[in-house]
XYZ file of C-alpha atoms in Angstrom:
391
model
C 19.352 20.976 12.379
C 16.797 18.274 13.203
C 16.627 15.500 10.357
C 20.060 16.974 8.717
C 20.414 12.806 8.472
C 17.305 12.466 6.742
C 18.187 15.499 4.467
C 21.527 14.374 3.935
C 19.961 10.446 3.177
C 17.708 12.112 0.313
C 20.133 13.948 -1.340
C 22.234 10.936 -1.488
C 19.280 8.915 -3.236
C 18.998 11.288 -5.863
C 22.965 11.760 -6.222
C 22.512 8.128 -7.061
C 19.911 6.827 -9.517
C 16.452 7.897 -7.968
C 15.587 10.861 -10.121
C 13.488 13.114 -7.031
C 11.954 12.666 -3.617
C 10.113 14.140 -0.992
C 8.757 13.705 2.793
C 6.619 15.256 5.734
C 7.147 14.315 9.186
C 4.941 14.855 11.716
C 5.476 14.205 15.236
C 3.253 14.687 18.163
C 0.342 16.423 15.532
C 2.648 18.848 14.506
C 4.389 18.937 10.973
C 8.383 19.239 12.167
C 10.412 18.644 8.607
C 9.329 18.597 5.327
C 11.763 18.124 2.572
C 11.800 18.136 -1.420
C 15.671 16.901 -3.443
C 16.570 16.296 -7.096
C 14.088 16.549 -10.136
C 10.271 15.793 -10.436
C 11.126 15.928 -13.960
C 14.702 14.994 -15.393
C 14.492 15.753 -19.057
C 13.074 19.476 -18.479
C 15.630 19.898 -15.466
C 12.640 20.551 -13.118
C 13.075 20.646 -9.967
C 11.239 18.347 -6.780
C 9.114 21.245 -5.077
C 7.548 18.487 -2.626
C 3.703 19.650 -4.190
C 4.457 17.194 -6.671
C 1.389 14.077 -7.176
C 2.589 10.699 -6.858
C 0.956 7.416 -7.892
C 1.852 5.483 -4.539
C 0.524 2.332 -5.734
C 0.427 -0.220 -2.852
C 0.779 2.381 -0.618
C -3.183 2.996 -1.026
C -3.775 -0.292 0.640
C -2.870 1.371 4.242
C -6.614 3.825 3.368
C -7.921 0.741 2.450
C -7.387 -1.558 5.452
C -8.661 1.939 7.657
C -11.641 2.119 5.390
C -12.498 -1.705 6.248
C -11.423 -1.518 9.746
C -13.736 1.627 10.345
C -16.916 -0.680 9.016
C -15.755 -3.500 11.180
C -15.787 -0.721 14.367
C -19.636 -0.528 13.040
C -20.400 -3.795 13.628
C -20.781 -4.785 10.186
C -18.651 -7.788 10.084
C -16.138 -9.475 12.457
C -12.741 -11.011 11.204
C -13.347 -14.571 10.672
C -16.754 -14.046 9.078
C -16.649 -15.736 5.748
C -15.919 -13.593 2.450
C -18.918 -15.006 0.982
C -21.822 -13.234 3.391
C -20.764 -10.435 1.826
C -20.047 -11.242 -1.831
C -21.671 -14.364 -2.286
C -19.679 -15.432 -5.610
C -17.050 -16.609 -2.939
C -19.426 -19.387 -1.711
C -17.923 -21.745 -4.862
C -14.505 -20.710 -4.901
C -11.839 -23.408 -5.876
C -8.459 -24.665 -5.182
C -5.699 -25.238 -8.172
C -3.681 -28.181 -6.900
C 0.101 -29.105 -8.232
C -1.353 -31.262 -10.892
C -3.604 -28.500 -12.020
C -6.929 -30.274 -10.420
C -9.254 -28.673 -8.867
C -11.158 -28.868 -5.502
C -13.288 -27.170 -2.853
C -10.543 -25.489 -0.532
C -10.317 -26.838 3.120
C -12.136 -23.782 4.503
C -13.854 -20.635 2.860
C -12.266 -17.516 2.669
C -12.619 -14.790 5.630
C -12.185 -11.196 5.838
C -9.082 -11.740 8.436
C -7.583 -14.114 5.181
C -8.201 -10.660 3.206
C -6.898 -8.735 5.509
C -3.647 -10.385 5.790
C -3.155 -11.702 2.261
C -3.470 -15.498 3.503
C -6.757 -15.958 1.041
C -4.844 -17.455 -2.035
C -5.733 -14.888 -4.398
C -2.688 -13.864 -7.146
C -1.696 -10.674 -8.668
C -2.060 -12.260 -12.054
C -4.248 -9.569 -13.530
C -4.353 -11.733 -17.184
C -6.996 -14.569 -16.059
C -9.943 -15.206 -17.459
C -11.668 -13.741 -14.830
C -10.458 -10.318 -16.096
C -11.420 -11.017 -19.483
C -15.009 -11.825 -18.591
C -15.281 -8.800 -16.461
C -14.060 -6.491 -19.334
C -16.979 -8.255 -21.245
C -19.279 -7.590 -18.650
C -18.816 -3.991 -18.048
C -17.921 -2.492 -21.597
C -14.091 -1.993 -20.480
C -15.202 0.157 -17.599
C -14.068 -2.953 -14.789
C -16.602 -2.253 -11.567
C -14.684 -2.808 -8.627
C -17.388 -5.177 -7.240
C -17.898 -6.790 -10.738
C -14.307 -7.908 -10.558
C -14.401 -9.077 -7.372
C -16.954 -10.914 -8.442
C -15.766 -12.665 -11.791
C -12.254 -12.796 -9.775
C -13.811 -15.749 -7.192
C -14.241 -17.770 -10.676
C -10.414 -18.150 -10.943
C -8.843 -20.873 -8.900
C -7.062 -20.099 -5.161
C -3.155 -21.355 -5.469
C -3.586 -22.805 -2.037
C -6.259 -23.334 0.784
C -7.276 -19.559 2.590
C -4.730 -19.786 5.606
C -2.262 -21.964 4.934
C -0.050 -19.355 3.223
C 0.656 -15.649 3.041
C 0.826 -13.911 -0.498
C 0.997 -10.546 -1.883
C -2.022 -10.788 -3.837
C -5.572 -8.979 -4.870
C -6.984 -9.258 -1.822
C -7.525 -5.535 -0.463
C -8.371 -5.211 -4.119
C -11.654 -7.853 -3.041
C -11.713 -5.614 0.372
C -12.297 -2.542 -1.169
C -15.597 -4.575 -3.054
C -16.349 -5.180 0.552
C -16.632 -2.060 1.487
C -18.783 -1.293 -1.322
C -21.172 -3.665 -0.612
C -21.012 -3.235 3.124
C -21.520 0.639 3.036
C -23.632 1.029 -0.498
C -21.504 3.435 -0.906
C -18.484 3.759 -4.483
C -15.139 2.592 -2.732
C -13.676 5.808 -3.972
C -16.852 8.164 -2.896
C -16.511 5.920 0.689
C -13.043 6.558 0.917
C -13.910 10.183 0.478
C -16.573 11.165 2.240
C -15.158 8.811 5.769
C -11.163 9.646 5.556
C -9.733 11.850 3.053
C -12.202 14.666 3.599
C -12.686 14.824 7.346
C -8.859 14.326 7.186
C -8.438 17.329 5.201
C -6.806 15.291 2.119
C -7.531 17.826 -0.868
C -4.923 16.346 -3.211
C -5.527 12.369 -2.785
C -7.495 10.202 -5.737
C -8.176 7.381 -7.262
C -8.545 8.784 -10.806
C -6.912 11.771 -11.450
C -8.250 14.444 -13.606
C -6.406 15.799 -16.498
C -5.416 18.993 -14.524
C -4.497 16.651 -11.406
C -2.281 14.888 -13.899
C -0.248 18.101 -14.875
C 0.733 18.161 -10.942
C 2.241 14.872 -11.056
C 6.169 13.930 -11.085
C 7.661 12.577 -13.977
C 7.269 8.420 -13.615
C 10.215 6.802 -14.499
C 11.190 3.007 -14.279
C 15.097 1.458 -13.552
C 14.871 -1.062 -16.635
C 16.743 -4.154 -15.961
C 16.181 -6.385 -18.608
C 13.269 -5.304 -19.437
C 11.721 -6.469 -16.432
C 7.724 -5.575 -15.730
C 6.355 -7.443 -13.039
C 5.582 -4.437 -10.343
C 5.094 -6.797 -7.710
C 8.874 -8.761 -8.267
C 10.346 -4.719 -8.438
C 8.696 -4.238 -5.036
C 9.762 -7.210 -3.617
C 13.294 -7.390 -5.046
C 16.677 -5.508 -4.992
C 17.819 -4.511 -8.310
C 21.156 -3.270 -8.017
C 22.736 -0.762 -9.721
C 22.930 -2.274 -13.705
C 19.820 -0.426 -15.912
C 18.575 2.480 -17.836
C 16.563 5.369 -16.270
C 13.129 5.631 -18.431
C 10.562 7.864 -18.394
C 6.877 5.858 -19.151
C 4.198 8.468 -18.576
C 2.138 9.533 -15.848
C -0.477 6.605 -16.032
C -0.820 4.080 -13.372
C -1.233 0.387 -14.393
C -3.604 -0.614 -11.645
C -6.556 1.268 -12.821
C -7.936 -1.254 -14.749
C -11.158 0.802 -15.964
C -12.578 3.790 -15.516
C -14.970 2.616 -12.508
C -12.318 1.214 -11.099
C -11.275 2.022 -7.443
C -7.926 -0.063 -6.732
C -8.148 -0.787 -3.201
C -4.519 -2.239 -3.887
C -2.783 0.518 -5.948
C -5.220 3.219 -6.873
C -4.212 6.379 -4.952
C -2.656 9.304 -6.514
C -1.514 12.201 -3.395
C 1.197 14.386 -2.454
C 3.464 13.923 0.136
C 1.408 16.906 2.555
C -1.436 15.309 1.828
C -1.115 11.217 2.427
C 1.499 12.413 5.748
C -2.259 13.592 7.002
C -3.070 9.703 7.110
C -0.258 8.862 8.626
C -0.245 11.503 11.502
C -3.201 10.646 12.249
C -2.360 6.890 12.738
C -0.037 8.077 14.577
C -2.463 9.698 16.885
C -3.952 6.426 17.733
C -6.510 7.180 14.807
C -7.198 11.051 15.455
C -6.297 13.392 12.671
C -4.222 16.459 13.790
C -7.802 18.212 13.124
C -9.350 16.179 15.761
C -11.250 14.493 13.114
C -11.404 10.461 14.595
C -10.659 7.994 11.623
C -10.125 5.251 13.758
C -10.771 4.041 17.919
C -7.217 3.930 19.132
C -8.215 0.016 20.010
C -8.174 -0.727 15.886
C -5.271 1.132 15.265
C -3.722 -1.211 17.792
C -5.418 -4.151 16.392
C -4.097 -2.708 12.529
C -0.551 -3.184 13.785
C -0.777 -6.562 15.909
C 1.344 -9.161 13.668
C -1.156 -11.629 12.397
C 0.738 -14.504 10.785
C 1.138 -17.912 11.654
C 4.681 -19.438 11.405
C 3.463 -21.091 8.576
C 2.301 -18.081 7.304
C 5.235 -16.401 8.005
C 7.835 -18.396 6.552
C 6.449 -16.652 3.250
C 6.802 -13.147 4.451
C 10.426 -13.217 3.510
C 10.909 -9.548 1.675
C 14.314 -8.476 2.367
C 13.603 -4.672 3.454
C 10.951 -6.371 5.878
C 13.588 -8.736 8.032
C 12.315 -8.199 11.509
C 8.391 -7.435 10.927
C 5.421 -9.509 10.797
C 2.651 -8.687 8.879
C -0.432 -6.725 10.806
C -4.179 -6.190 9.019
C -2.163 -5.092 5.866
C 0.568 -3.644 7.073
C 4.182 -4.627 8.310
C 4.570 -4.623 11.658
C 7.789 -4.696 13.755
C 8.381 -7.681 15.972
C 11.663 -7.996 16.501
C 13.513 -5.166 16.694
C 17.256 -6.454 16.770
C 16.331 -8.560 13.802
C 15.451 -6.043 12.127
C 18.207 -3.384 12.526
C 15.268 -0.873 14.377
C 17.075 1.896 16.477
C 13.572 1.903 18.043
C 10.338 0.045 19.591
C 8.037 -2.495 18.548
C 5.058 -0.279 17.436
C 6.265 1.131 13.874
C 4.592 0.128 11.257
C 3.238 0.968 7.117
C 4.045 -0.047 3.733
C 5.530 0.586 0.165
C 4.518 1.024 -3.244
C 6.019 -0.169 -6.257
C 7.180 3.519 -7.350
C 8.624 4.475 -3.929
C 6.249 5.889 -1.439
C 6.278 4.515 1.690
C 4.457 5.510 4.899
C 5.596 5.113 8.033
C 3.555 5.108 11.298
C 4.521 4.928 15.019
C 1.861 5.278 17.297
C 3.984 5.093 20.768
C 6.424 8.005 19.203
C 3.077 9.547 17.666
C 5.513 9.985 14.664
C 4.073 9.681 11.492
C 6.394 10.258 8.071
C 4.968 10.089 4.133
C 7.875 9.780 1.743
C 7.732 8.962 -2.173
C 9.732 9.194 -5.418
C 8.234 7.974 -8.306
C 10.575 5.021 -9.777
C 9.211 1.616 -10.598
C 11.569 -0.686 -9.202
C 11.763 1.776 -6.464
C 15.045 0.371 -4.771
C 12.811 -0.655 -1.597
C 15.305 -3.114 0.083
C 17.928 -0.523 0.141
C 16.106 3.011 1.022
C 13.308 1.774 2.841
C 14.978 0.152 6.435
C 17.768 3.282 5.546
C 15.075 6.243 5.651
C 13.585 4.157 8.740
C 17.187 4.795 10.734
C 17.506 7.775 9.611
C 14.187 9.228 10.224
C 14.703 8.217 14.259
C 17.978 9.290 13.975
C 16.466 12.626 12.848
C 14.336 12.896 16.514
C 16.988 12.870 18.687
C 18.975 15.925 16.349
């Protein structure tokens, strides 16, 4: 059976502490596996059906950097333009040095810096920038407002010099409001998930959407919170399996469309995105997302060695890092039984999304664990999914 490894991979994962998971492959615009193992909800004994919703978290950033990318196609803005001909509060942005001073940074901040998470920005979501823009809009948090009131709180280092994992597709989705007039979500909408045929994909989910979802559950260790550090680091085995609601804790406000972490989708659904990044930015509808050109751009490695040198996540040896997502570069490195061109991301629960336009393979996975375990299932489900093509 073609993908018995990938099968066989998944049932291990949820044999061990990851309570339910599912993928869709596609490969050459056709769907060829699809597979669903363990619970979508542990305490009722429910079992993963693969229709399940999923809060993917970072994984929304991949629709985000297309949703950009298809405005810079437009002519609307080029790379290196700075940040602040679009939102202007960027104009007077400041630098935090070491001895907590403060200066004009060495260069202004461009849409490439946002792109590639070089622009300084944090992930601190408890600055007073937040505060003020909770004042501002009654609690509801405006994507562009944020952006906005965000530009008041100091870089931690001059745009370039560094790369991050930060806000900053959280500022490009207020770009794309700004440059298009349109609501990121209502954007995001009406130019991919639609013509892509995405019925089940959100940034706020309704109350029946929410009934749909998988149980959420978080590997405790220590009580540890920080999303980001349980993306970026391996856990082990030592904590408690918890179940903390369906909510997702980077929807800050009701008008607010996280370009970083604000999708909610189902495996069928979000695999639609990625086979059609696969397809050099055509949709297995025909629908054109993207000119295969950008796509090829999207997963060019962008980073400086200096840059680079902070791009040290251990499920990401081997990749660079393209316009927002990781990008293979050296293969051996890396472990890859395959070529340069794959490329995609995580999210802090467990989807991942997986794109490889030379293959035209494109693969949506997710279970829905905070501290998902990345460094250990994500390069494994990568082997084992091109293991699977060859079964």
């Amino acid at each position: 059976m073609q993908f018995q490894c990938v099968k066989d991979f998944m049932d291990r994962l949820t044999g061990w502490i990851i309570p339910g998971n599912a993928i869709v492959v596609y490969k050459d615009g056709e769907k060829v596996f699809s597979y669903a193992s363990g619970y979508s909800d542990l305490e009722n004994g429910v079992k993963m059906e693969g229709n399940e919703l999923f809060n993917i978290y970072s994984c929304s950033k991949v629709t985000t950097v297309t949703a950009a990318l298809q405005l810079y196609e437009k002519g609307y803005f080029l790379l290196d333009d700075p940040l602040y001909d679009i939102i202007p509060a960027y104009k007077d942005v400041k630098v935090k040095d070491k001895d907590e001073s403060l200066r004009r940074p060495d260069r202004p901040i461009t849409l490439r810096h946002l792109f590639t998470m070089t622009a300084g920005l944090t992930y601190n979501s408890a600055t007073p920038a937040f505060e003020k823009a909770r004042a501002l809009t009654g609690g509801k948090m405006d994507t562009l407002k944020v952006a906005e009131c965000l530009a008041e709180d100091p870089l931690v280092f001059d745009p370039g010099n560094h790369w991050n994992y930060s806000l900053c597709h959280d500022v490009l989705a207020a770009v794309v409001e700004v440059v298009s007039g349109e609501r990121f979500a209502d954007y995001v909408k009406n130019h991919i998930f639609d013509p892509l045929g995405m019925k089940d994909s959100s940034y706020h989910p309704t109350a029946e959407a929410e009934k749909r979802m998988a149980e959420q559950y978080i590997w405790d260790v220590n009580g540890a919170t920080d999303l980001v550090a349980l993306q970026r680091e391996g856990r082990g085995e030592e904590g408690v399996l918890r179940n903390i609601g369906k909510k997702a804790s980077y929807r800050f406000g009701e008008n607010y469309d996280s370009g970083g972490a604000g999708i909610t989708t189902s495996v069928d659904d979000y695999a639609l995105l990625a086979a059609a990044l696969a397809g050099y930015g055509k949709g297995i509808n025909g629908e054109r997302i993207l000119a295969p050109g950008t796509v090829e751009l999207l997963r060019t490695n962008q980073l400086t060695p200096a840059q680079a040198a902070d791009f040290t996540w251990k499920q990401l040896t081997g990749y660079g890092y393209g316009l927002g997502e990781r990008a293979m570069i050296d293969p051996a490195k890396g472990g890859f039984p395959g070529f340069y061109s794959e490329f995609g991301w995580g999210g802090a629960a467990g989807a991942t999304i997986l794109v490889d336009p030379d293959e035209n393979l494109g693969v949506f996975y997710a279970h829905h664990m905070l501290n998902p375990h990345e460094e250990y299932y994500q390069p494994r489900l990568r082997n084992v999914v091109y293991a699977g093509l060859s079964e």
